[in-house]
PDB file of C-alpha atoms in Angstrom:
ATOM      1  CA  MET A  22     -89.114 110.787  12.850  1.00  0.00           C
ATOM      2  CA  MET A  23     -86.091 112.950  13.591  1.00  0.00           C
ATOM      3  CA  ARG A  24     -86.570 112.356  17.303  1.00  0.00           C
ATOM      4  CA  GLU A  25     -86.289 108.619  16.715  1.00  0.00           C
ATOM      5  CA  TYR A  26     -83.098 109.234  14.761  1.00  0.00           C
ATOM      6  CA  ARG A  27     -81.653 111.173  17.687  1.00  0.00           C
ATOM      7  CA  VAL A  28     -82.516 108.341  20.087  1.00  0.00           C
ATOM      8  CA  LEU A  29     -80.871 105.744  17.852  1.00  0.00           C
ATOM      9  CA  ASP A  30     -77.835 107.956  17.406  1.00  0.00           C
ATOM     10  CA  ALA A  31     -77.512 108.508  21.164  1.00  0.00           C
ATOM     11  CA  LEU A  32     -77.601 104.747  21.757  1.00  0.00           C
ATOM     12  CA  SER A  33     -75.367 103.810  18.832  1.00  0.00           C
ATOM     13  CA  THR A  34     -72.314 103.098  21.003  1.00  0.00           C
ATOM     14  CA  ALA A  35     -74.216 101.450  23.860  1.00  0.00           C
ATOM     15  CA  GLN A  36     -74.598  97.690  24.256  1.00  0.00           C
ATOM     16  CA  VAL A  37     -78.150  97.864  22.937  1.00  0.00           C
ATOM     17  CA  ARG A  38     -79.597  96.022  19.950  1.00  0.00           C
ATOM     18  CA  VAL A  39     -80.454  99.052  17.853  1.00  0.00           C
ATOM     19  CA  PRO A  40     -79.970  99.509  14.108  1.00  0.00           C
ATOM     20  CA  ARG A  41     -77.083 101.853  13.388  1.00  0.00           C
ATOM     21  CA  VAL A  42     -78.168 105.110  11.779  1.00  0.00           C
ATOM     22  CA  THR A  43     -75.980 106.495   9.016  1.00  0.00           C
ATOM     23  CA  LEU A  44     -77.565 109.697   7.761  1.00  0.00           C
ATOM     24  CA  ALA A  45     -80.387 112.117   8.543  1.00  0.00           C
ATOM     25  CA  SER A  46     -81.730 115.212   6.855  1.00  0.00           C
ATOM     26  CA  THR A  47     -84.580 117.635   7.427  1.00  0.00           C
ATOM     27  CA  ASP A  48     -84.280 118.894   3.842  1.00  0.00           C
ATOM     28  CA  ALA A  49     -87.645 118.118   2.254  1.00  0.00           C
ATOM     29  CA  GLU A  50     -86.214 118.925  -1.168  1.00  0.00           C
ATOM     30  CA  ILE A  51     -84.476 115.536  -1.322  1.00  0.00           C
ATOM     31  CA  PHE A  52     -87.322 113.037  -0.874  1.00  0.00           C
ATOM     32  CA  GLY A  53     -90.231 115.348  -0.135  1.00  0.00           C
ATOM     33  CA  ALA A  54     -89.993 114.916   3.637  1.00  0.00           C
ATOM     34  CA  PRO A  55     -87.375 114.685   6.397  1.00  0.00           C
ATOM     35  CA  PHE A  56     -85.701 111.272   6.494  1.00  0.00           C
ATOM     36  CA  TYR A  57     -82.978 109.169   8.015  1.00  0.00           C
ATOM     37  CA  LEU A  58     -81.145 106.053   6.904  1.00  0.00           C
ATOM     38  CA  MET A  59     -80.226 103.059   9.022  1.00  0.00           C
ATOM     39  CA  GLU A  60     -78.304  99.885   8.389  1.00  0.00           C
ATOM     40  CA  ARG A  61     -80.256  96.882   7.159  1.00  0.00           C
ATOM     41  CA  GLN A  62     -81.033  94.313   9.834  1.00  0.00           C
ATOM     42  CA  ASP A  63     -81.986  90.739   9.071  1.00  0.00           C
ATOM     43  CA  GLY A  64     -84.791  89.103  10.989  1.00  0.00           C
ATOM     44  CA  GLU A  65     -88.520  88.474  11.144  1.00  0.00           C
ATOM     45  CA  VAL A  66     -91.305  90.284  12.967  1.00  0.00           C
ATOM     46  CA  ILE A  67     -93.772  88.082  14.847  1.00  0.00           C
ATOM     47  CA  ARG A  68     -97.252  89.468  15.425  1.00  0.00           C
ATOM     48  CA  ASP A  69    -100.364  87.379  16.008  1.00  0.00           C
ATOM     49  CA  VAL A  70     -99.384  84.375  13.875  1.00  0.00           C
ATOM     50  CA  SER A  71     -96.902  81.819  15.159  1.00  0.00           C
ATOM     51  CA  PRO A  72     -94.167  81.099  12.571  1.00  0.00           C
ATOM     52  CA  GLU A  73     -93.327  77.496  11.714  1.00  0.00           C
ATOM     53  CA  TRP A  74     -89.980  77.656  13.486  1.00  0.00           C
ATOM     54  CA  PHE A  75     -91.515  78.884  16.765  1.00  0.00           C
ATOM     55  CA  VAL A  76     -91.696  75.431  18.333  1.00  0.00           C
ATOM     56  CA  GLY A  77     -89.932  73.470  21.048  1.00  0.00           C
ATOM     57  CA  SER A  78     -87.068  75.236  22.782  1.00  0.00           C
ATOM     58  CA  ALA A  79     -87.308  78.222  20.411  1.00  0.00           C
ATOM     59  CA  ARG A  80     -90.401  79.409  22.268  1.00  0.00           C
ATOM     60  CA  ARG A  81     -88.658  79.633  25.603  1.00  0.00           C
ATOM     61  CA  GLU A  82     -85.401  80.993  24.195  1.00  0.00           C
ATOM     62  CA  LEU A  83     -87.019  83.837  22.270  1.00  0.00           C
ATOM     63  CA  VAL A  84     -89.316  85.051  25.031  1.00  0.00           C
ATOM     64  CA  LEU A  85     -86.491  85.011  27.578  1.00  0.00           C
ATOM     65  CA  ASP A  86     -84.288  86.884  25.100  1.00  0.00           C
ATOM     66  CA  LEU A  87     -87.017  89.538  24.989  1.00  0.00           C
ATOM     67  CA  ALA A  88     -86.336  90.078  28.680  1.00  0.00           C
ATOM     68  CA  VAL A  89     -82.561  90.136  28.210  1.00  0.00           C
ATOM     69  CA  ALA A  90     -82.724  92.630  25.324  1.00  0.00           C
ATOM     70  CA  LEU A  91     -84.923  94.882  27.461  1.00  0.00           C
ATOM     71  CA  ALA A  92     -82.440  94.678  30.330  1.00  0.00           C
ATOM     72  CA  GLU A  93     -79.690  95.734  27.925  1.00  0.00           C
ATOM     73  CA  ILE A  94     -81.681  98.856  27.066  1.00  0.00           C
ATOM     74  CA  HIS A  95     -82.117  99.677  30.739  1.00  0.00           C
ATOM     75  CA  ASN A  96     -78.424  99.068  31.415  1.00  0.00           C
ATOM     76  CA  ALA A  97     -77.486 101.905  29.051  1.00  0.00           C
ATOM     77  CA  ASP A  98     -76.538 105.195  30.688  1.00  0.00           C
ATOM     78  CA  PRO A  99     -79.717 107.343  30.738  1.00  0.00           C
ATOM     79  CA  MET A 100     -77.573 110.462  30.511  1.00  0.00           C
ATOM     80  CA  ARG A 101     -77.134 109.613  26.830  1.00  0.00           C
ATOM     81  CA  LEU A 102     -80.732 110.751  26.328  1.00  0.00           C
ATOM     82  CA  VAL A 103     -80.772 113.427  29.027  1.00  0.00           C
ATOM     83  CA  GLU A 104     -77.805 115.197  27.452  1.00  0.00           C
ATOM     84  CA  ALA A 105     -79.472 114.931  24.035  1.00  0.00           C
ATOM     85  CA  LYS A 106     -82.575 116.579  25.560  1.00  0.00           C
ATOM     86  CA  LEU A 107     -84.627 113.448  24.944  1.00  0.00           C
ATOM     87  CA  GLY A 108     -85.708 112.886  28.526  1.00  0.00           C
ATOM     88  CA  ARG A 109     -85.630 114.120  32.111  1.00  0.00           C
ATOM     89  CA  GLU A 110     -84.017 112.427  35.079  1.00  0.00           C
ATOM     90  CA  SER A 111     -87.142 112.371  37.262  1.00  0.00           C
ATOM     91  CA  GLY A 112     -90.928 112.655  37.245  1.00  0.00           C
ATOM     92  CA  TYR A 113     -91.609 110.143  34.464  1.00  0.00           C
ATOM     93  CA  LEU A 114     -94.373 108.173  36.140  1.00  0.00           C
ATOM     94  CA  ALA A 115     -96.196 111.246  37.415  1.00  0.00           C
ATOM     95  CA  ARG A 116     -96.127 112.690  33.903  1.00  0.00           C
ATOM     96  CA  GLN A 117     -97.513 109.451  32.468  1.00  0.00           C
ATOM     97  CA  LEU A 118    -100.466 109.500  34.851  1.00  0.00           C
ATOM     98  CA  LYS A 119    -101.156 113.171  34.162  1.00  0.00           C
ATOM     99  CA  THR A 120    -100.777 112.929  30.381  1.00  0.00           C
ATOM    100  CA  TRP A 121    -102.833 109.813  29.761  1.00  0.00           C
ATOM    101  CA  GLY A 122    -105.380 110.594  32.442  1.00  0.00           C
ATOM    102  CA  GLY A 123    -105.889 114.017  30.877  1.00  0.00           C
ATOM    103  CA  GLN A 124    -106.120 112.485  27.420  1.00  0.00           C
ATOM    104  CA  TRP A 125    -108.952 110.233  28.546  1.00  0.00           C
ATOM    105  CA  GLU A 126    -110.846 113.083  30.178  1.00  0.00           C
ATOM    106  CA  SER A 127    -110.612 115.053  26.929  1.00  0.00           C
ATOM    107  CA  ILE A 128    -111.953 112.339  24.656  1.00  0.00           C
ATOM    108  CA  LYS A 129    -114.619 111.375  27.181  1.00  0.00           C
ATOM    109  CA  GLU A 130    -116.193 114.795  26.621  1.00  0.00           C
ATOM    110  CA  LEU A 131    -116.589 114.233  22.880  1.00  0.00           C
ATOM    111  CA  PRO A 132    -120.145 113.637  21.597  1.00  0.00           C
ATOM    112  CA  THR A 133    -119.219 109.991  21.054  1.00  0.00           C
ATOM    113  CA  GLY A 134    -117.003 109.771  24.143  1.00  0.00           C
ATOM    114  CA  ARG A 135    -117.363 106.847  26.531  1.00  0.00           C
ATOM    115  CA  ASP A 136    -117.265 106.908  30.311  1.00  0.00           C
ATOM    116  CA  LEU A 137    -115.929 103.411  30.973  1.00  0.00           C
ATOM    117  CA  GLU A 138    -116.110 102.362  34.605  1.00  0.00           C
ATOM    118  CA  ASP A 139    -113.023 100.150  34.394  1.00  0.00           C
ATOM    119  CA  HIS A 140    -110.934 103.110  33.253  1.00  0.00           C
ATOM    120  CA  THR A 141    -112.193 105.227  36.148  1.00  0.00           C
ATOM    121  CA  ALA A 142    -111.430 102.470  38.653  1.00  0.00           C
ATOM    122  CA  ILE A 143    -107.950 101.837  37.258  1.00  0.00           C
ATOM    123  CA  THR A 144    -107.119 105.548  37.243  1.00  0.00           C
ATOM    124  CA  ALA A 145    -108.076 105.804  40.907  1.00  0.00           C
ATOM    125  CA  TRP A 146    -106.042 102.720  41.817  1.00  0.00           C
ATOM    126  CA  LEU A 147    -102.956 103.893  39.921  1.00  0.00           C
ATOM    127  CA  THR A 148    -103.160 107.267  41.652  1.00  0.00           C
ATOM    128  CA  GLU A 149    -103.687 105.818  45.122  1.00  0.00           C
ATOM    129  CA  ASN A 150    -100.849 103.319  44.721  1.00  0.00           C
ATOM    130  CA  TYR A 151     -98.374 105.628  42.983  1.00  0.00           C
ATOM    131  CA  PRO A 152     -94.910 104.258  43.904  1.00  0.00           C
ATOM    132  CA  GLY A 153     -92.935 107.462  43.376  1.00  0.00           C
ATOM    133  CA  ASP A 154     -89.744 107.790  41.374  1.00  0.00           C
ATOM    134  CA  ARG A 155     -87.572 104.735  40.774  1.00  0.00           C
ATOM    135  CA  PRO A 156     -83.946 104.820  39.574  1.00  0.00           C
ATOM    136  CA  ALA A 157     -84.106 106.262  36.055  1.00  0.00           C
ATOM    137  CA  ALA A 158     -83.140 104.369  32.911  1.00  0.00           C
ATOM    138  CA  VAL A 159     -83.510 104.602  29.165  1.00  0.00           C
ATOM    139  CA  VAL A 160     -87.065 103.408  28.490  1.00  0.00           C
ATOM    140  CA  HIS A 161     -88.343 102.254  25.112  1.00  0.00           C
ATOM    141  CA  GLY A 162     -91.992 103.094  25.705  1.00  0.00           C
ATOM    142  CA  ASP A 163     -93.528 100.429  23.441  1.00  0.00           C
ATOM    143  CA  TYR A 164     -91.440  97.323  24.033  1.00  0.00           C
ATOM    144  CA  LYS A 165     -93.164  94.131  22.868  1.00  0.00           C
ATOM    145  CA  LEU A 166     -92.692  91.121  20.654  1.00  0.00           C
ATOM    146  CA  ASP A 167     -93.755  92.733  17.387  1.00  0.00           C
ATOM    147  CA  ASN A 168     -91.322  95.615  17.856  1.00  0.00           C
ATOM    148  CA  VAL A 169     -88.243  93.417  17.536  1.00  0.00           C
ATOM    149  CA  LEU A 170     -86.580  91.529  14.696  1.00  0.00           C
ATOM    150  CA  VAL A 171     -85.850  87.855  15.333  1.00  0.00           C
ATOM    151  CA  ASP A 172     -83.336  85.499  13.715  1.00  0.00           C
ATOM    152  CA  PRO A 173     -85.332  82.290  13.036  1.00  0.00           C
ATOM    153  CA  ALA A 174     -82.150  80.197  13.063  1.00  0.00           C
ATOM    154  CA  THR A 175     -81.234  81.119  16.632  1.00  0.00           C
ATOM    155  CA  ALA A 176     -84.523  82.422  18.091  1.00  0.00           C
ATOM    156  CA  ARG A 177     -82.597  85.496  19.193  1.00  0.00           C
ATOM    157  CA  ILE A 178     -83.451  89.155  18.779  1.00  0.00           C
ATOM    158  CA  THR A 179     -81.304  90.945  16.215  1.00  0.00           C
ATOM    159  CA  ALA A 180     -82.688  94.456  16.649  1.00  0.00           C
ATOM    160  CA  VAL A 181     -85.212  96.464  18.648  1.00  0.00           C
ATOM    161  CA  LEU A 182     -87.376  98.751  16.504  1.00  0.00           C
ATOM    162  CA  ASP A 183     -89.839 101.642  16.879  1.00  0.00           C
ATOM    163  CA  TRP A 184     -88.139 104.054  19.267  1.00  0.00           C
ATOM    164  CA  GLU A 185     -90.549 106.977  18.784  1.00  0.00           C
ATOM    165  CA  MET A 186     -91.663 106.910  22.441  1.00  0.00           C
ATOM    166  CA  ALA A 187     -88.236 106.358  23.984  1.00  0.00           C
ATOM    167  CA  THR A 188     -87.203 108.650  26.828  1.00  0.00           C
ATOM    168  CA  VAL A 189     -85.768 108.484  30.339  1.00  0.00           C
ATOM    169  CA  GLY A 190     -87.969 107.065  33.060  1.00  0.00           C
ATOM    170  CA  ASP A 191     -88.970 104.150  35.225  1.00  0.00           C
ATOM    171  CA  PRO A 192     -87.629 100.913  33.708  1.00  0.00           C
ATOM    172  CA  LEU A 193     -90.327  98.865  35.418  1.00  0.00           C
ATOM    173  CA  ALA A 194     -92.876 100.618  33.191  1.00  0.00           C
ATOM    174  CA  ASP A 195     -91.262  98.896  30.197  1.00  0.00           C
ATOM    175  CA  LEU A 196     -91.122  95.551  31.970  1.00  0.00           C
ATOM    176  CA  GLY A 197     -94.727  95.740  33.165  1.00  0.00           C
ATOM    177  CA  TYR A 198     -95.921  96.720  29.686  1.00  0.00           C
ATOM    178  CA  LEU A 199     -93.971  93.810  28.190  1.00  0.00           C
ATOM    179  CA  LEU A 200     -95.669  91.407  30.589  1.00  0.00           C
ATOM    180  CA  TYR A 201     -99.113  92.837  29.795  1.00  0.00           C
ATOM    181  CA  MET A 202     -98.391  92.479  26.071  1.00  0.00           C
ATOM    182  CA  THR A 203     -96.945  88.969  26.460  1.00  0.00           C
ATOM    183  CA  PRO A 204     -99.677  86.566  27.575  1.00  0.00           C
ATOM    184  CA  GLU A 205     -98.189  83.615  29.444  1.00  0.00           C
ATOM    185  CA  PRO A 206     -99.231  79.996  28.869  1.00  0.00           C
ATOM    186  CA  GLY A 207    -102.749  79.594  30.169  1.00  0.00           C
ATOM    187  CA  GLY A 208    -103.054  83.335  30.659  1.00  0.00           C
ATOM    188  CA  GLU A 209    -105.725  85.693  29.403  1.00  0.00           C
ATOM    189  CA  VAL A 210    -105.289  87.213  25.944  1.00  0.00           C
ATOM    190  CA  ALA A 211    -106.715  90.731  26.041  1.00  0.00           C
ATOM    191  CA  MET A 212    -106.867  91.377  22.291  1.00  0.00           C
ATOM    192  CA  SER A 213    -104.939  89.019  20.034  1.00  0.00           C
ATOM    193  CA  GLU A 214    -104.484  91.616  17.281  1.00  0.00           C
ATOM    194  CA  LEU A 215    -102.472  93.711  19.750  1.00  0.00           C
ATOM    195  CA  THR A 216    -101.146  91.553  22.540  1.00  0.00           C
ATOM    196  CA  GLY A 217    -100.824  88.502  20.342  1.00  0.00           C
ATOM    197  CA  SER A 218    -101.334  84.966  21.530  1.00  0.00           C
ATOM    198  CA  VAL A 219     -98.181  83.207  20.335  1.00  0.00           C
ATOM    199  CA  THR A 220     -96.528  83.516  23.756  1.00  0.00           C
ATOM    200  CA  ALA A 221     -99.523  81.888  25.443  1.00  0.00           C
ATOM    201  CA  GLN A 222     -98.560  78.569  23.869  1.00  0.00           C
ATOM    202  CA  GLU A 223     -97.165  75.656  25.830  1.00  0.00           C
ATOM    203  CA  GLY A 224     -93.405  75.865  26.240  1.00  0.00           C
ATOM    204  CA  CYS A 225     -93.229  79.641  26.548  1.00  0.00           C
ATOM    205  CA  PRO A 226     -91.955  80.982  29.888  1.00  0.00           C
ATOM    206  CA  SER A 227     -94.202  82.390  32.587  1.00  0.00           C
ATOM    207  CA  HIS A 228     -94.235  86.014  33.660  1.00  0.00           C
ATOM    208  CA  THR A 229     -92.249  85.024  36.735  1.00  0.00           C
ATOM    209  CA  GLU A 230     -89.535  83.505  34.546  1.00  0.00           C
ATOM    210  CA  ILE A 231     -89.487  86.531  32.245  1.00  0.00           C
ATOM    211  CA  ALA A 232     -89.062  88.877  35.207  1.00  0.00           C
ATOM    212  CA  GLN A 233     -86.280  86.715  36.625  1.00  0.00           C
ATOM    213  CA  ALA A 234     -84.414  86.632  33.299  1.00  0.00           C
ATOM    214  CA  TYR A 235     -84.702  90.405  33.161  1.00  0.00           C
ATOM    215  CA  ARG A 236     -83.401  90.826  36.706  1.00  0.00           C
ATOM    216  CA  GLU A 237     -80.418  88.552  36.065  1.00  0.00           C
ATOM    217  CA  ALA A 238     -79.464  90.533  32.961  1.00  0.00           C
ATOM    218  CA  ARG A 239     -79.688  93.933  34.646  1.00  0.00           C
ATOM    219  CA  SER A 240     -76.628  95.734  35.927  1.00  0.00           C
ATOM    220  CA  GLY A 241     -76.628  97.622  39.218  1.00  0.00           C
ATOM    221  CA  ASP A 242     -78.634  97.041  42.375  1.00  0.00           C
ATOM    222  CA  GLN A 243     -82.079  95.615  41.616  1.00  0.00           C
ATOM    223  CA  SER A 244     -83.109  95.042  45.220  1.00  0.00           C
ATOM    224  CA  TYR A 245     -85.483  98.023  45.085  1.00  0.00           C
ATOM    225  CA  TRP A 246     -88.175  95.991  43.334  1.00  0.00           C
ATOM    226  CA  THR A 247     -89.919  92.659  43.782  1.00  0.00           C
ATOM    227  CA  PRO A 248     -92.103  90.677  41.360  1.00  0.00           C
ATOM    228  CA  ASP A 249     -95.169  91.921  43.250  1.00  0.00           C
ATOM    229  CA  ASP A 250     -94.247  95.492  42.298  1.00  0.00           C
ATOM    230  CA  LEU A 251     -94.702  94.629  38.627  1.00  0.00           C
ATOM    231  CA  VAL A 252     -98.478  94.350  38.964  1.00  0.00           C
ATOM    232  CA  TYR A 253     -98.725  98.138  39.165  1.00  0.00           C
ATOM    233  CA  TYR A 254     -96.818  98.506  35.918  1.00  0.00           C
ATOM    234  CA  GLN A 255     -98.808  95.809  34.117  1.00  0.00           C
ATOM    235  CA  VAL A 256    -102.019  97.621  35.014  1.00  0.00           C
ATOM    236  CA  LEU A 257    -100.437 100.914  33.952  1.00  0.00           C
ATOM    237  CA  GLY A 258     -99.451  99.418  30.603  1.00  0.00           C
ATOM    238  CA  GLY A 259    -102.949  98.154  29.847  1.00  0.00           C
ATOM    239  CA  TRP A 260    -104.532 101.439  30.975  1.00  0.00           C
ATOM    240  CA  LYS A 261    -102.173 103.499  28.841  1.00  0.00           C
ATOM    241  CA  LEU A 262    -102.687 101.302  25.766  1.00  0.00           C
ATOM    242  CA  ALA A 263    -106.462 101.423  26.156  1.00  0.00           C
ATOM    243  CA  THR A 264    -106.357 105.212  26.430  1.00  0.00           C
ATOM    244  CA  LEU A 265    -104.228 105.542  23.314  1.00  0.00           C
ATOM    245  CA  LEU A 266    -106.518 103.251  21.352  1.00  0.00           C
ATOM    246  CA  GLU A 267    -109.658 105.022  22.547  1.00  0.00           C
ATOM    247  CA  VAL A 268    -108.267 108.111  20.814  1.00  0.00           C
ATOM    248  CA  SER A 269    -108.017 106.068  17.612  1.00  0.00           C
ATOM    249  CA  TYR A 270    -111.535 104.732  18.121  1.00  0.00           C
ATOM    250  CA  GLN A 271    -112.934 108.238  18.482  1.00  0.00           C
ATOM    251  CA  ARG A 272    -111.149 109.246  15.271  1.00  0.00           C
ATOM    252  CA  HIS A 273    -112.825 106.287  13.589  1.00  0.00           C
ATOM    253  CA  LEU A 274    -116.243 107.401  14.837  1.00  0.00           C
ATOM    254  CA  ALA A 275    -115.535 110.911  13.581  1.00  0.00           C
ATOM    255  CA  GLY A 276    -114.733 109.523  10.131  1.00  0.00           C
ATOM    256  CA  THR A 277    -111.146 110.765  10.061  1.00  0.00           C
ATOM    257  CA  THR A 278    -109.713 107.278   9.505  1.00  0.00           C
ATOM    258  CA  ASP A 279    -110.987 104.332   7.494  1.00  0.00           C
ATOM    259  CA  ASP A 280    -108.751 101.643   8.990  1.00  0.00           C
ATOM    260  CA  PRO A 281    -111.170  98.733   9.636  1.00  0.00           C
ATOM    261  CA  PHE A 282    -109.175  97.690  12.707  1.00  0.00           C
ATOM    262  CA  PHE A 283    -110.344 100.760  14.598  1.00  0.00           C
ATOM    263  CA  ALA A 284    -113.963  99.577  14.420  1.00  0.00           C
ATOM    264  CA  GLU A 285    -112.927  96.577  16.526  1.00  0.00           C
ATOM    265  CA  LEU A 286    -111.929  98.920  19.338  1.00  0.00           C
ATOM    266  CA  ASP A 287    -115.605  99.340  20.219  1.00  0.00           C
ATOM    267  CA  GLU A 288    -115.184  96.112  22.176  1.00  0.00           C
ATOM    268  CA  GLY A 289    -111.385  95.992  22.162  1.00  0.00           C
ATOM    269  CA  VAL A 290    -110.771  98.960  24.458  1.00  0.00           C
ATOM    270  CA  PRO A 291    -113.187  97.746  27.161  1.00  0.00           C
ATOM    271  CA  ARG A 292    -111.568  94.318  26.888  1.00  0.00           C
ATOM    272  CA  LEU A 293    -108.070  95.747  27.411  1.00  0.00           C
ATOM    273  CA  LEU A 294    -109.312  97.646  30.450  1.00  0.00           C
ATOM    274  CA  SER A 295    -111.105  94.611  31.846  1.00  0.00           C
ATOM    275  CA  VAL A 296    -107.945  92.509  31.688  1.00  0.00           C
ATOM    276  CA  ALA A 297    -105.880  95.313  33.240  1.00  0.00           C
ATOM    277  CA  ARG A 298    -108.365  95.761  36.071  1.00  0.00           C
ATOM    278  CA  SER A 299    -108.447  92.023  36.742  1.00  0.00           C
ATOM    279  CA  LEU A 300    -104.753  92.227  37.654  1.00  0.00           C
ATOM    280  CA  ILE A 301    -105.427  94.581  40.571  1.00  0.00           C
ATOM    281  CA  PRO A 302    -105.125  92.672  43.851  1.00  0.00           C
ATOM    282  CA  ALA A 303    -108.321  92.320  45.826  1.00  0.00           C
ATOM    283  CA  ALA A 304    -108.559  94.642  48.820  1.00  0.00           C
ATOM    284  CA  GLY A 305    -108.100  93.173  52.252  1.00  0.00           C
TER     285      GLY A 305
END
């Protein structure tokens, strides 16, 4: 919690749609736990149910604003987080592969662990096609539709929420994850409870349009990447999400959580991996 406060505080004067934090304390005597306060932000959260106002031009405007708000995050000076000891200037992608790959290997060895072939294949592909370090930026780490507040009157994002995983790293990891979590019209919905399906409706922009809106809103030279490069990061996003949720599924099997959603991950995790693997270009 206090790490999230530090991220929000570091970005408070940047042109980023973050709630302003006003107070933080680690004194558990006050409320029984560390806490921080932030300003109230108006807006709605959209998950897997399309609100009544999400029709017509609002569909296109909101999804494209998702791309613009992400670009604003990446336009912020990453040294804001580096100097606050909230991230490192290099090595992000390599650390992601090592951390989440190691996490999977650990849970695979549990008595109820699963050795899923799609995960093995994706891990090998991500390793073989590792693109190296890109220019560093502030990265959110979990940027998707249900982590923003939206003004129904304007179909614009009022605030970006849930900064627990924010750090400094490869901005294309955020963009690829957003695309994976934002099914395009006619596209495949991996798991509606997580990726949602509202953006797969007619009138929402395609992944190509989302990427272009993002590029146009970015500052600095963006010639180092092409739309084809984003496939790697979409696959990475699905692989990482599946790994994280497999941990939750194993906790469910061990009886340490009674959330009924976790039971759905028996089929949900393989589904997420299947969709991620289907994005990998055919060899040849």
